Coordinates of C-alpha atoms in Angstrom, one line a residue:
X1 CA 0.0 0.0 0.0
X2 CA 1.3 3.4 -0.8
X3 CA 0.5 7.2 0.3
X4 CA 0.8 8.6 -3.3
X5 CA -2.5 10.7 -2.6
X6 CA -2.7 10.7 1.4
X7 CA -4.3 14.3 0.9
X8 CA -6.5 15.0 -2.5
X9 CA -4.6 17.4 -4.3
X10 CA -5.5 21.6 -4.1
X11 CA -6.5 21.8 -8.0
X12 CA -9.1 19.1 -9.0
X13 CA -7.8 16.0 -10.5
X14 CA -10.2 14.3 -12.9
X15 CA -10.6 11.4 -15.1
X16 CA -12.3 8.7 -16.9
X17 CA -12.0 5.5 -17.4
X18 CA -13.4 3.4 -20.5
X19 CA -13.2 -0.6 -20.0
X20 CA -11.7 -1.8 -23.8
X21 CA -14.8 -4.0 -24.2
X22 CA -15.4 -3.3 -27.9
X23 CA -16.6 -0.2 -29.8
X24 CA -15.7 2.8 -27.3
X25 CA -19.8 4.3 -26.2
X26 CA -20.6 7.6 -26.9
X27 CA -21.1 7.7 -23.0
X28 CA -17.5 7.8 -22.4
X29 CA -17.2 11.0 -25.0
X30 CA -19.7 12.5 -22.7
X31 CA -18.5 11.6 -19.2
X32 CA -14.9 13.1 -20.8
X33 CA -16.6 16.3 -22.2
X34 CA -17.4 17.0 -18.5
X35 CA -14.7 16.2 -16.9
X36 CA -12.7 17.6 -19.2
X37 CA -14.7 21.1 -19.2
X38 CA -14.5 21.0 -15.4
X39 CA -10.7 20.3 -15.1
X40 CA -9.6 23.2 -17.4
X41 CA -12.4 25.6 -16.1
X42 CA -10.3 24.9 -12.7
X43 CA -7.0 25.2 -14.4
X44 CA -6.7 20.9 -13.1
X45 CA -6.1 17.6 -14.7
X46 CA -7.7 15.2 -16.8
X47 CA -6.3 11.7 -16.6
X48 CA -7.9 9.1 -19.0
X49 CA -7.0 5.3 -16.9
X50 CA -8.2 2.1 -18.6
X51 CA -10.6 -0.3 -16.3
X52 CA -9.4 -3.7 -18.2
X53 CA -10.1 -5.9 -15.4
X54 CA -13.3 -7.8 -16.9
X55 CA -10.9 -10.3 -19.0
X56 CA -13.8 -12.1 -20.3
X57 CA -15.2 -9.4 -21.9
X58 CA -11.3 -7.7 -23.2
X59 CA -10.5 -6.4 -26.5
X60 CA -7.0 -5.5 -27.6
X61 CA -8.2 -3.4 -30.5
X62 CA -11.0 -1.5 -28.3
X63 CA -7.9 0.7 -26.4
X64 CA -6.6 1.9 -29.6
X65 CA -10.1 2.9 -30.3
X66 CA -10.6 4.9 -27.3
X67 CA -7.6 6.4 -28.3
X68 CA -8.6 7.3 -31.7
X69 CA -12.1 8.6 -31.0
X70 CA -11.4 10.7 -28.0
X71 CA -8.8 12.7 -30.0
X72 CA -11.2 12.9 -32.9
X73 CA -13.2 14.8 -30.5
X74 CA -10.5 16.9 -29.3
X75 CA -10.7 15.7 -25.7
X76 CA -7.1 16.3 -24.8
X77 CA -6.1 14.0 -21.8
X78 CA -3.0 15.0 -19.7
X79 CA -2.0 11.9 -17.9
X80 CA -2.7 8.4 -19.6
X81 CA -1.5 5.0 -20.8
X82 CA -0.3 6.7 -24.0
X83 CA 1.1 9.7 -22.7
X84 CA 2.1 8.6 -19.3
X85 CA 2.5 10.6 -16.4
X86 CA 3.8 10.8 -12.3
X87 CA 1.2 7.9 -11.4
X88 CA 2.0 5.3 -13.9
X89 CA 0.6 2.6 -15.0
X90 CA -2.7 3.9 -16.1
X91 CA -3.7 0.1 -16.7
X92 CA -5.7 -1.3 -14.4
X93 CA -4.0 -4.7 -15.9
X94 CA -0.8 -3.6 -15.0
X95 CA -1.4 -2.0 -11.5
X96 CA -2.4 -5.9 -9.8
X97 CA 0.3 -5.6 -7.1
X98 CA -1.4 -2.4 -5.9
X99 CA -4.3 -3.7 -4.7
X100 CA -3.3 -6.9 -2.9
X101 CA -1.8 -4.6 0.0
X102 CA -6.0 -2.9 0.5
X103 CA -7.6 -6.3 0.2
X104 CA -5.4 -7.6 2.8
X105 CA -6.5 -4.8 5.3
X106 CA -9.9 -4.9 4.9
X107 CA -9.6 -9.0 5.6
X108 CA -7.4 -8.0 8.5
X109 CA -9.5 -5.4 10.1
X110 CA -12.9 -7.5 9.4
X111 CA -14.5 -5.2 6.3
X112 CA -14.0 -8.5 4.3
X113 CA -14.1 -12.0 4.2
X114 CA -13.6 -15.1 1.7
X115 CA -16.2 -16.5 0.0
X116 CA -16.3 -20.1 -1.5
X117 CA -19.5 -20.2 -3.0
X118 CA -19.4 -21.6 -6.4
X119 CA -21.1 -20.3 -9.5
X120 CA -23.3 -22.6 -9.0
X121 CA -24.7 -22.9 -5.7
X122 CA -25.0 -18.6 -6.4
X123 CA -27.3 -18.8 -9.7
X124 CA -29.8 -21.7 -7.3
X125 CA -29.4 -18.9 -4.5
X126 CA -30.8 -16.1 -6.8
X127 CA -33.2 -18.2 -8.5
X128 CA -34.8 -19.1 -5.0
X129 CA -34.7 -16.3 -3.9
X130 CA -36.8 -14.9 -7.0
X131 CA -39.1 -17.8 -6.5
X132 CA -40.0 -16.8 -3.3
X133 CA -39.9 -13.2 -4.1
X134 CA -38.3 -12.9 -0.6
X135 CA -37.5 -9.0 0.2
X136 CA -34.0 -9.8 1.2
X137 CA -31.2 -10.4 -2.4
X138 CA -27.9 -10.5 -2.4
X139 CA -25.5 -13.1 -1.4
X140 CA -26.9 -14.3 1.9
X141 CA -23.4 -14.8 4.0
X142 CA -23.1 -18.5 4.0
X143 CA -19.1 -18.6 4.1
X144 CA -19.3 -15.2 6.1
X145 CA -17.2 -16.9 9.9
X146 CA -16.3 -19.8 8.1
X147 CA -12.6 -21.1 7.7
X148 CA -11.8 -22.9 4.4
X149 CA -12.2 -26.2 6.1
X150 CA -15.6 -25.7 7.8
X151 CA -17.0 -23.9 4.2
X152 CA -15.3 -27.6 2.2
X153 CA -18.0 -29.6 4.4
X154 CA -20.5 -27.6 2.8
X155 CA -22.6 -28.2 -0.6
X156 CA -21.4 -25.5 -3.5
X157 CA -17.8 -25.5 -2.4
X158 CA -14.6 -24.3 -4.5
X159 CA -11.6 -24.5 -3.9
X160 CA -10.2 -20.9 -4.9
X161 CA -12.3 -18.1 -3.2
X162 CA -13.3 -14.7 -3.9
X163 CA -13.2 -11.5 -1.3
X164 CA -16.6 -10.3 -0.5
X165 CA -16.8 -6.7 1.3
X166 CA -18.9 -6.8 4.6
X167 CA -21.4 -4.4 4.7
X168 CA -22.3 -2.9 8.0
X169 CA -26.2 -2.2 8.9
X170 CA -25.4 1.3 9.3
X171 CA -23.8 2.0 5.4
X172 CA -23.2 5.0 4.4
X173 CA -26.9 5.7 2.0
X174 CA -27.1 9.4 2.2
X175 CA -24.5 11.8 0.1
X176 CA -24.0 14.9 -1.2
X177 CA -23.7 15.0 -5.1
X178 CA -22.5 18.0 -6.9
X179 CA -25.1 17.9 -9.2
X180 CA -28.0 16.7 -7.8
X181 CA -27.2 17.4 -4.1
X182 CA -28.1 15.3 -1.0
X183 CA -28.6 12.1 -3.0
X184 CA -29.8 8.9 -1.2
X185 CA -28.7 5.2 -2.4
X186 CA -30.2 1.9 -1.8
X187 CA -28.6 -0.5 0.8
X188 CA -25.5 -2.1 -0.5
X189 CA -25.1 -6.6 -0.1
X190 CA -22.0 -7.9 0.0
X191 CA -20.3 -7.1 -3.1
X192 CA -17.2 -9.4 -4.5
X193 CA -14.5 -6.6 -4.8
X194 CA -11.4 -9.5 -5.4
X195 CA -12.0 -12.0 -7.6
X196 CA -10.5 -16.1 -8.3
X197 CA -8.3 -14.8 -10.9
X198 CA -6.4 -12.0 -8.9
X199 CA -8.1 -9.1 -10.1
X200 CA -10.3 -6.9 -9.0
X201 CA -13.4 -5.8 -9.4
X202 CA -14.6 -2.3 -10.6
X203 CA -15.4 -1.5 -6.9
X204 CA -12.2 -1.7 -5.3
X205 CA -10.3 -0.9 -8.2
X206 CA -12.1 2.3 -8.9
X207 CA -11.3 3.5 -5.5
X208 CA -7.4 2.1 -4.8
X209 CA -6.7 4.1 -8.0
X210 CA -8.7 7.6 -7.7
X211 CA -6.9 7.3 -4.4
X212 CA -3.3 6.8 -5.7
X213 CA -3.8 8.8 -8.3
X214 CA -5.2 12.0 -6.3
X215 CA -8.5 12.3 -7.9
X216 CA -10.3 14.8 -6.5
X217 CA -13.7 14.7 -7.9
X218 CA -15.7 11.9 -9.6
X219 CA -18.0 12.2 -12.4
X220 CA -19.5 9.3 -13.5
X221 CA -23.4 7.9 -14.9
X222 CA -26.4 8.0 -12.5
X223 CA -26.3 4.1 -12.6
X224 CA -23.5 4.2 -10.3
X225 CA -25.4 6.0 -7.6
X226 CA -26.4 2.4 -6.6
X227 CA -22.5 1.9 -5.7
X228 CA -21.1 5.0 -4.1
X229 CA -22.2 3.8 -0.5
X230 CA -19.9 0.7 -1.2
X231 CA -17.3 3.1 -2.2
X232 CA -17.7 5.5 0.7
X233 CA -17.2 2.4 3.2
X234 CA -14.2 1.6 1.2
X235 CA -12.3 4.7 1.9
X236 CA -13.7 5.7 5.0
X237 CA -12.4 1.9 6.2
X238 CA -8.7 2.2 4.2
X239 CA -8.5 5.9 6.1
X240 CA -8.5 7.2 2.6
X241 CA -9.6 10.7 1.8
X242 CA -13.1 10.9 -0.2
X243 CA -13.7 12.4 -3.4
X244 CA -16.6 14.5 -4.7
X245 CA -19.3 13.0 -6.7
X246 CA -21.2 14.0 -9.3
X247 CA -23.5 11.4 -11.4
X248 CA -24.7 12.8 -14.5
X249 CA -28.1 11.8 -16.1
X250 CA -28.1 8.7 -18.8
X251 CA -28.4 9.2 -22.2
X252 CA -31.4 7.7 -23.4
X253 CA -33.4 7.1 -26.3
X254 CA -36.1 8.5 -28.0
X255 CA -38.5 5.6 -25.7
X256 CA -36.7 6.8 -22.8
X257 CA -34.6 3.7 -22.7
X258 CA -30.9 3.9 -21.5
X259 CA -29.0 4.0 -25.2
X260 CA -26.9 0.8 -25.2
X261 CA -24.8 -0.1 -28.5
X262 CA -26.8 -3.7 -29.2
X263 CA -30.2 -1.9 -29.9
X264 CA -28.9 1.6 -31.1
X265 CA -25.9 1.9 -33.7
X266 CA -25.4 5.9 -32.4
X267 CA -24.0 4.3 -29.3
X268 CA -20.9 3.4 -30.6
X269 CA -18.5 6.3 -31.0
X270 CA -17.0 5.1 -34.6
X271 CA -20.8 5.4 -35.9
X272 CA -20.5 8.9 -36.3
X273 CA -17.4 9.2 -38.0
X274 CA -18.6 7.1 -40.1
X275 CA -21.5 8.8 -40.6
X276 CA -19.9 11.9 -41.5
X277 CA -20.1 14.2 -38.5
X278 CA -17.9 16.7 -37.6
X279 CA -16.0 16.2 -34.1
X280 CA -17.0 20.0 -32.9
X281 CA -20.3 19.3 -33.8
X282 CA -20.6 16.1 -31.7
X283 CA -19.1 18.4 -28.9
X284 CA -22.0 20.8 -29.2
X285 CA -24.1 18.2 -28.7
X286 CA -23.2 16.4 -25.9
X287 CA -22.5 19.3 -24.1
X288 CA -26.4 20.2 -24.6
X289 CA -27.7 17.0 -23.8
X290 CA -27.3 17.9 -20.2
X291 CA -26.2 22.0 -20.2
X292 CA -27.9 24.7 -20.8
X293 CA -27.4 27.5 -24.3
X294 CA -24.6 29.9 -23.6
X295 CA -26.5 33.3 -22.2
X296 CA -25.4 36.0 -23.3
X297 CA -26.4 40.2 -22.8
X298 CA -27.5 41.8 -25.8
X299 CA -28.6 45.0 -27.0
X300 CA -32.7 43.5 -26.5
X301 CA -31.6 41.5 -23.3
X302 CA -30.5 37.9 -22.6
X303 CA -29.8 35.8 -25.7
X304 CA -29.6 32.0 -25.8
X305 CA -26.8 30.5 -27.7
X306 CA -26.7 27.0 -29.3
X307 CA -23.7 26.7 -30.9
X308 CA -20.6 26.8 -29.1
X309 CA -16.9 25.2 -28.8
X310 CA -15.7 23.5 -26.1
X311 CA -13.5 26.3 -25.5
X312 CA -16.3 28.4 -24.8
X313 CA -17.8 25.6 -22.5
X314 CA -15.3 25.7 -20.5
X315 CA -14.9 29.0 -19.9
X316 CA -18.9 29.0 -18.7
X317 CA -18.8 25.3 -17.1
X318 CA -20.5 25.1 -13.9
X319 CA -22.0 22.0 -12.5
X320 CA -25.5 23.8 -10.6
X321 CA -26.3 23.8 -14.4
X322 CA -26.1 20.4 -15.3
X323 CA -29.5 19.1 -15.7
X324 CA -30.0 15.7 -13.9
X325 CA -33.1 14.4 -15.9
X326 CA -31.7 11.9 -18.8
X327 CA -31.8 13.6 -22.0
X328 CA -33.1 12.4 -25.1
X329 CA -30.0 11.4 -28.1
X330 CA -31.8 13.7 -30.8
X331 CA -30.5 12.7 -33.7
X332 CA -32.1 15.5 -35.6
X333 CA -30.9 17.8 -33.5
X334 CA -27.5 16.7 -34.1
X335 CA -28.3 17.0 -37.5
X336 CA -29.0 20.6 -37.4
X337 CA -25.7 20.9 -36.2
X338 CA -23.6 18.9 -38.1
X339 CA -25.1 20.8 -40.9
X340 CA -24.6 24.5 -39.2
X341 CA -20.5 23.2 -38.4
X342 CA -20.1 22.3 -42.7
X343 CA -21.2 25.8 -43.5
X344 CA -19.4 27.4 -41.2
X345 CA -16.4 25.6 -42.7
X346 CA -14.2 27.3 -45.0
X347 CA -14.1 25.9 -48.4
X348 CA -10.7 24.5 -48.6
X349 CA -11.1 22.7 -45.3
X350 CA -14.5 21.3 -45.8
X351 CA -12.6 20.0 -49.1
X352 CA -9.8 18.5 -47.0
X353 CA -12.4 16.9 -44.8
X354 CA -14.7 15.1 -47.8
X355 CA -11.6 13.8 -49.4
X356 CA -11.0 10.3 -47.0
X357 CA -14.7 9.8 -47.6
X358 CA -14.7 10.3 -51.2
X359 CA -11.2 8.2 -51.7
X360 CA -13.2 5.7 -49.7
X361 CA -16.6 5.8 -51.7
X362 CA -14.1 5.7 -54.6
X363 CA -15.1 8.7 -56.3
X364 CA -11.7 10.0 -56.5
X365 CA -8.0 8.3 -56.2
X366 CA -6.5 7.8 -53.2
X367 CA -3.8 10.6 -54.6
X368 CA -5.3 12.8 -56.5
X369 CA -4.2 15.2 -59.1
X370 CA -3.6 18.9 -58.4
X371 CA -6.7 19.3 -61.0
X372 CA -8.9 17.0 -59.2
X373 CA -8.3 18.8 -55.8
X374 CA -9.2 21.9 -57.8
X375 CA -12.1 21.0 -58.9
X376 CA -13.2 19.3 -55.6
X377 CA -13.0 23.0 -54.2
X378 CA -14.8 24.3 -56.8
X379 CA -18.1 21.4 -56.4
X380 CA -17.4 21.6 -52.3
X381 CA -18.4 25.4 -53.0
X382 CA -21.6 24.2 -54.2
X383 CA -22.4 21.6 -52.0
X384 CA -21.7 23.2 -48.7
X385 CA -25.1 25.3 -48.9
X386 CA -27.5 22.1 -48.2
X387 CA -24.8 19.5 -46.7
X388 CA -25.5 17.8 -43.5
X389 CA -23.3 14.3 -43.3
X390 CA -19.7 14.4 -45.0
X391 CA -21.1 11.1 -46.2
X392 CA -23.9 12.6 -48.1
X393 CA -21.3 14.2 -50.6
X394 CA -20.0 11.5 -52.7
X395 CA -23.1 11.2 -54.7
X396 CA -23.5 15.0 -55.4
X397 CA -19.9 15.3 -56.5
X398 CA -19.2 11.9 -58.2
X399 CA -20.6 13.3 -61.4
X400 CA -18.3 15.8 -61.8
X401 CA -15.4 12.9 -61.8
X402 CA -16.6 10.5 -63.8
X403 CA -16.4 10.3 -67.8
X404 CA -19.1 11.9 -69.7
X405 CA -19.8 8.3 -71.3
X406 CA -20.3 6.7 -68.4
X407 CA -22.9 9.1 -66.3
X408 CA -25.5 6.8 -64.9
X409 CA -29.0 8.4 -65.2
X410 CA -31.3 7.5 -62.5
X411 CA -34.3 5.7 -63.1
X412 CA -36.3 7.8 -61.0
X413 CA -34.6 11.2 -62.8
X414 CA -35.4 9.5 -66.1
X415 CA -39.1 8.4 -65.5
X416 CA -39.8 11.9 -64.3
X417 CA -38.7 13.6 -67.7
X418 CA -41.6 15.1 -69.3
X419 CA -42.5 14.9 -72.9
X420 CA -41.6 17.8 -74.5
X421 CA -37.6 16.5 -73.0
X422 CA -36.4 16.0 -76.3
X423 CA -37.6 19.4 -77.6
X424 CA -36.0 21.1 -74.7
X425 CA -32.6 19.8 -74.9
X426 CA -32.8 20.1 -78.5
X427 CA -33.5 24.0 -77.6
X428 CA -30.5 23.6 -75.1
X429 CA -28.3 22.3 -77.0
X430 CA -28.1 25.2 -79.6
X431 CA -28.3 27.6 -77.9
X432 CA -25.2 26.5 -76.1
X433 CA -23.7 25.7 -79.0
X434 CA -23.2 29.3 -79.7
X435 CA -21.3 29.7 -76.4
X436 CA -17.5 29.8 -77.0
X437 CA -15.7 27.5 -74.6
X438 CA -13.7 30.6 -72.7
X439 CA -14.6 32.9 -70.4
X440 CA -15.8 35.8 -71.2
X441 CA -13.8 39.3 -70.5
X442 CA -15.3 40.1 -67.1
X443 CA -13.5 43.6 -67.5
X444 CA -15.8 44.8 -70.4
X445 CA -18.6 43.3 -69.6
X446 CA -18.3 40.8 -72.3
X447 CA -20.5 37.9 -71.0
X448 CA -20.2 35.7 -74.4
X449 CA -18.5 33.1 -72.7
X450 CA -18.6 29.9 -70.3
X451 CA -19.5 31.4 -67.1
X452 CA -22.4 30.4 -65.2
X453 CA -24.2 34.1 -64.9
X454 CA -24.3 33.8 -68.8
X455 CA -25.1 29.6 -69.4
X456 CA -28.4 30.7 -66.9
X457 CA -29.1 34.1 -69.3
X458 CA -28.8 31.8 -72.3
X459 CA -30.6 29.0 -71.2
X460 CA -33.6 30.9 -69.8
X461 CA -33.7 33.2 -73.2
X462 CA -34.1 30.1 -75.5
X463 CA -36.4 27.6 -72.8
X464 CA -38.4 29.9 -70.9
X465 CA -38.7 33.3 -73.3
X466 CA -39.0 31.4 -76.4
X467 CA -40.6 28.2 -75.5
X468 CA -42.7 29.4 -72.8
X469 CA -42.1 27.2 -70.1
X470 CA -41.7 27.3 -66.4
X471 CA -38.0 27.6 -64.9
X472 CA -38.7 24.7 -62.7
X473 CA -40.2 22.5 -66.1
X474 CA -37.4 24.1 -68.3
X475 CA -34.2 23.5 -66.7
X476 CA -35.6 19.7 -65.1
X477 CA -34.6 17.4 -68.4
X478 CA -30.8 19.8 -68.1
X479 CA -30.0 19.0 -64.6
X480 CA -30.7 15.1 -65.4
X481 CA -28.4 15.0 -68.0
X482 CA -25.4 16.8 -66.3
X483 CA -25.4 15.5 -62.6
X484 CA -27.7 11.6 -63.9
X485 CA -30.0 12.6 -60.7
X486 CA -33.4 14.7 -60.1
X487 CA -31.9 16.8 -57.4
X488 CA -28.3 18.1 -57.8
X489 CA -26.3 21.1 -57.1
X490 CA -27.0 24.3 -58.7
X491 CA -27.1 23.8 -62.4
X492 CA -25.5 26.4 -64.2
X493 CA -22.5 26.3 -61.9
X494 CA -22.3 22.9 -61.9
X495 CA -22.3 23.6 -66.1
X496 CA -19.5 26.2 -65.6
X497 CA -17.3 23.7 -63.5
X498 CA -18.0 20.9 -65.8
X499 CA -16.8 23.0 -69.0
X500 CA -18.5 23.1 -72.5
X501 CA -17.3 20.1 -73.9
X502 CA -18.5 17.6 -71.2
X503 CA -22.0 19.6 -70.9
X504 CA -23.0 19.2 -74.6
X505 CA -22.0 15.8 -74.4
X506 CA -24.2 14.6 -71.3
X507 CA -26.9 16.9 -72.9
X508 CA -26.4 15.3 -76.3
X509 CA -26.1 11.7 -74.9
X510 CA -29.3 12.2 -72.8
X511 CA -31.2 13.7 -75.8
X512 CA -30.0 10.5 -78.2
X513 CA -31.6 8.1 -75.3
X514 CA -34.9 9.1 -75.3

């Protein structure tokens, strides 16, 4: 046993700490926003420690992960496996000579005791005790007085025993949480905090290393309120100074249900880089899910702001505003956004930030040309307006990469061609025919050439002056043959970025197909 942290430190000391279990949740993004925003509002630490003690359920790629997606998001950790830092190892794995030394105490002064029970003789104990819908659960002390010997003669004997805490009658229920104040817990049962294998359990882990690692304050879910009282008696019997607490609400789904990752796919942190979100959105929202708008003094009064950075959170964070009702994961809402972040973007980065996902959705090479990333910027421009997922750009800009031969028209864009199709691409097509393919001299006012302002002048003159149609009916059987869908970006830019060549040819290749 050491004294690493016999006194919890005079700047707060937070951290969080993800089990490698498989995907990393969007919980533990949220639990590190929080204590993340809280550490550098108090000018403290943020340690990130990795609970790998459940060996059963252990991935080795599900670290790397956490990793991965927690600086996606920005959320800087000071102290870590990764990074290290003055209370190394931040493995639970490799701290398992730390907690022999507490577990030993607690058997010596009486908090503890072995326990022989075997798996068995514990799943007939619940199941009885369901049966009989007694009022008393929990294990029900059989090996609690017992020496090895006595507990052998015994049915449901094994030979390598567990460490069971031994909770008093007069267990610490009541205590205050920083969030939702005096906070009252059920009664603890005698929870296994050493198990056959020599590790330990989340109990007695969680507080031997907040202990040696001077954390000051702990933020974790609301479903741990059940445990604090079991933590409480473990440092108040170790002599060990006690943190602060603070349980934040659940996320939950839109059925009120907690969110887990086997019946929601937005639990798992990778989802939304995969879906195309952008890391300061996500932020955003998760800082919302349980904190109020920015307020701010205006001119007219008070103003509610939405949409800020984590830098900004910070700055404001202050946990009497954390609401403790679970909030609803709004999808739409992050939507909203995701889609306010893009447009904020400037153009060159938003470009830089669609290129993985169109190298992936193979619209482009995985190196492409200096042209290619020119003309990315260029369609990005157009785009950004109405984009909401970074995902949701490949099919807007693949037609603008791919040869003029082999544009795909939808079937949907081609059944909702009208008749008079042919005679308005016929219409199109000389009239742009006329058009020289260069630019016009923007100087004099010479708008003869391939510039959008004057494909859109041209176009209207011949379709809707001289024909008589409507813009919408007009320019419909056009934006089919350029983009190959219904709905595309704007048209006559899209036109000016394509060049003339490759718009005749789509218009012409359409027009021969029907």
């Amino acid at each position: 046993m050491t004294a690493s942290s016999s006194n919890l430190a005079s700047t707060p000391r937070l951290r969080v700490a993800p089990s490698p279990t498989g995907d990393p949740h969007v919980g533990t993004a949220y639990m590190s926003l929080f204590n993340l925003a809280f550490a550098r509002h108090e000018g403290g630490s943020f340690v990130l420690r990795i609970e790998d003690t459940d060996r059963a359920r252990f991935r080795a790629d599900s670290e790397e992960q956490i990793f991965a997606t927690l600086r996606w998001l920005g959320l800087a950790w000071d102290e870590g496996p990764d990074v290290g830092g003055p209370y190394a190892p931040y493995r639970q794995s490799e701290r398992l000579d730390t907690y022999r030394p507490y577990v030993e105490k607690l058997l010596a002064d009486g908090h503890a005791y072995y326990c022989w029970c075997s798996a068995e003789r514990l799943a007939q104990m619940r199941a009885e005790q369901q049966a009989s819908k007694s009022s008393v659960t929990g294990y029900d002390r059989l090996c609690l007085g017992k020496t090895r010997e006595e507990r052998a003669e015994l049915p449901g004997f094994t030979p390598t025993p567990v460490v069971r805490m031994r909770i008093p009658d007069d267990a610490p229920l009541v205590f205050d949480d920083l969030i939702r104040g005096e906070t009252k817990a059920p009664p603890p049962d005698d929870q296994v905090i050493f198990k056959a294998d020599g590790f330990p359990t989340y109990h007695l882990a969680v507080v031997v290393d907040d202990h040696e690692m001077g954390i000051t304050h702990v933020v974790r879910g609301e479903e741990w309120i059940s445990s604090t009282p079991k933590h409480l008696l473990l440092y108040r019997w170790l002599g060990l100074p006690e943190p602060r607490f603070a349980h934040m609400p659940l996320l939950r789904n839109t059925d009120k249900s907690k969110i887990s990752k086997r019946k929601n796919p937005a639990a798992r942190l990778t989802w939304f880089q995969q879906e195309g979100y952008l890391p300061e959105a996500l932020v955003n929202f998760l800082a919302l899910l349980a904190y109020p708008p920015i307020t701010e003094e205006g001119p007219e009064g008070s103003v509610e702001r939405e949409v800020f950075s984590f830098e900004e959170f910070a700055q404001h964070f202050d946990w009497s505003k954390v609401n403790p009702v679970g909030p609803i994961f709004d999808l739409g809402k992050l939507d909203w956004l995701n889609g306010l972040y893009i447009r904020e973007l400037e153009v060159k980065e938003l470009a830089a930030r669609l290129l993985p996902f169109l190298v992936e959705a193979g619209v482009l090479p995985p190196r492409p040309s200096l042209g290619e990333l020119g003309r990315l910027e260029e369609v990005t421009a157009l785009i950004q307006p109405r984009l909401t997922h970074l995902t949701k750009a490949a099919d807007q800009v693949r037609p603008y990469f791919v040869a003029d031969d082999e544009l795909v028209i939808d079937p949907d864009a081609r059944a909702q061609l009208k008749e008079n199709a042919a005679q308005v691409l016929d219409a199109a097509i000389q009239r742009l025919e006329a058009l020289p393919d260069r630019q016009g001299d923007l100087v004099t006012g010479d708008g003869r050439g391939w510039e959008h302002e004057n494909i859109q002048a041209q176009l209207r003159a011949a379709l809707v002056d001289e024909l008589g149609l409507k813009p919408k009916f007009a320019f419909a059987p056009l934006r089919t043959a350029i983009s190959g869908a219904r709905v595309s970006p704007p048209l006559f830019e899209s036109m000016e970025i394509l060049g003339r060549h490759s718009s005749l040819a789509r218009l012409r290749a359409l027009r021969a197909s029907l």
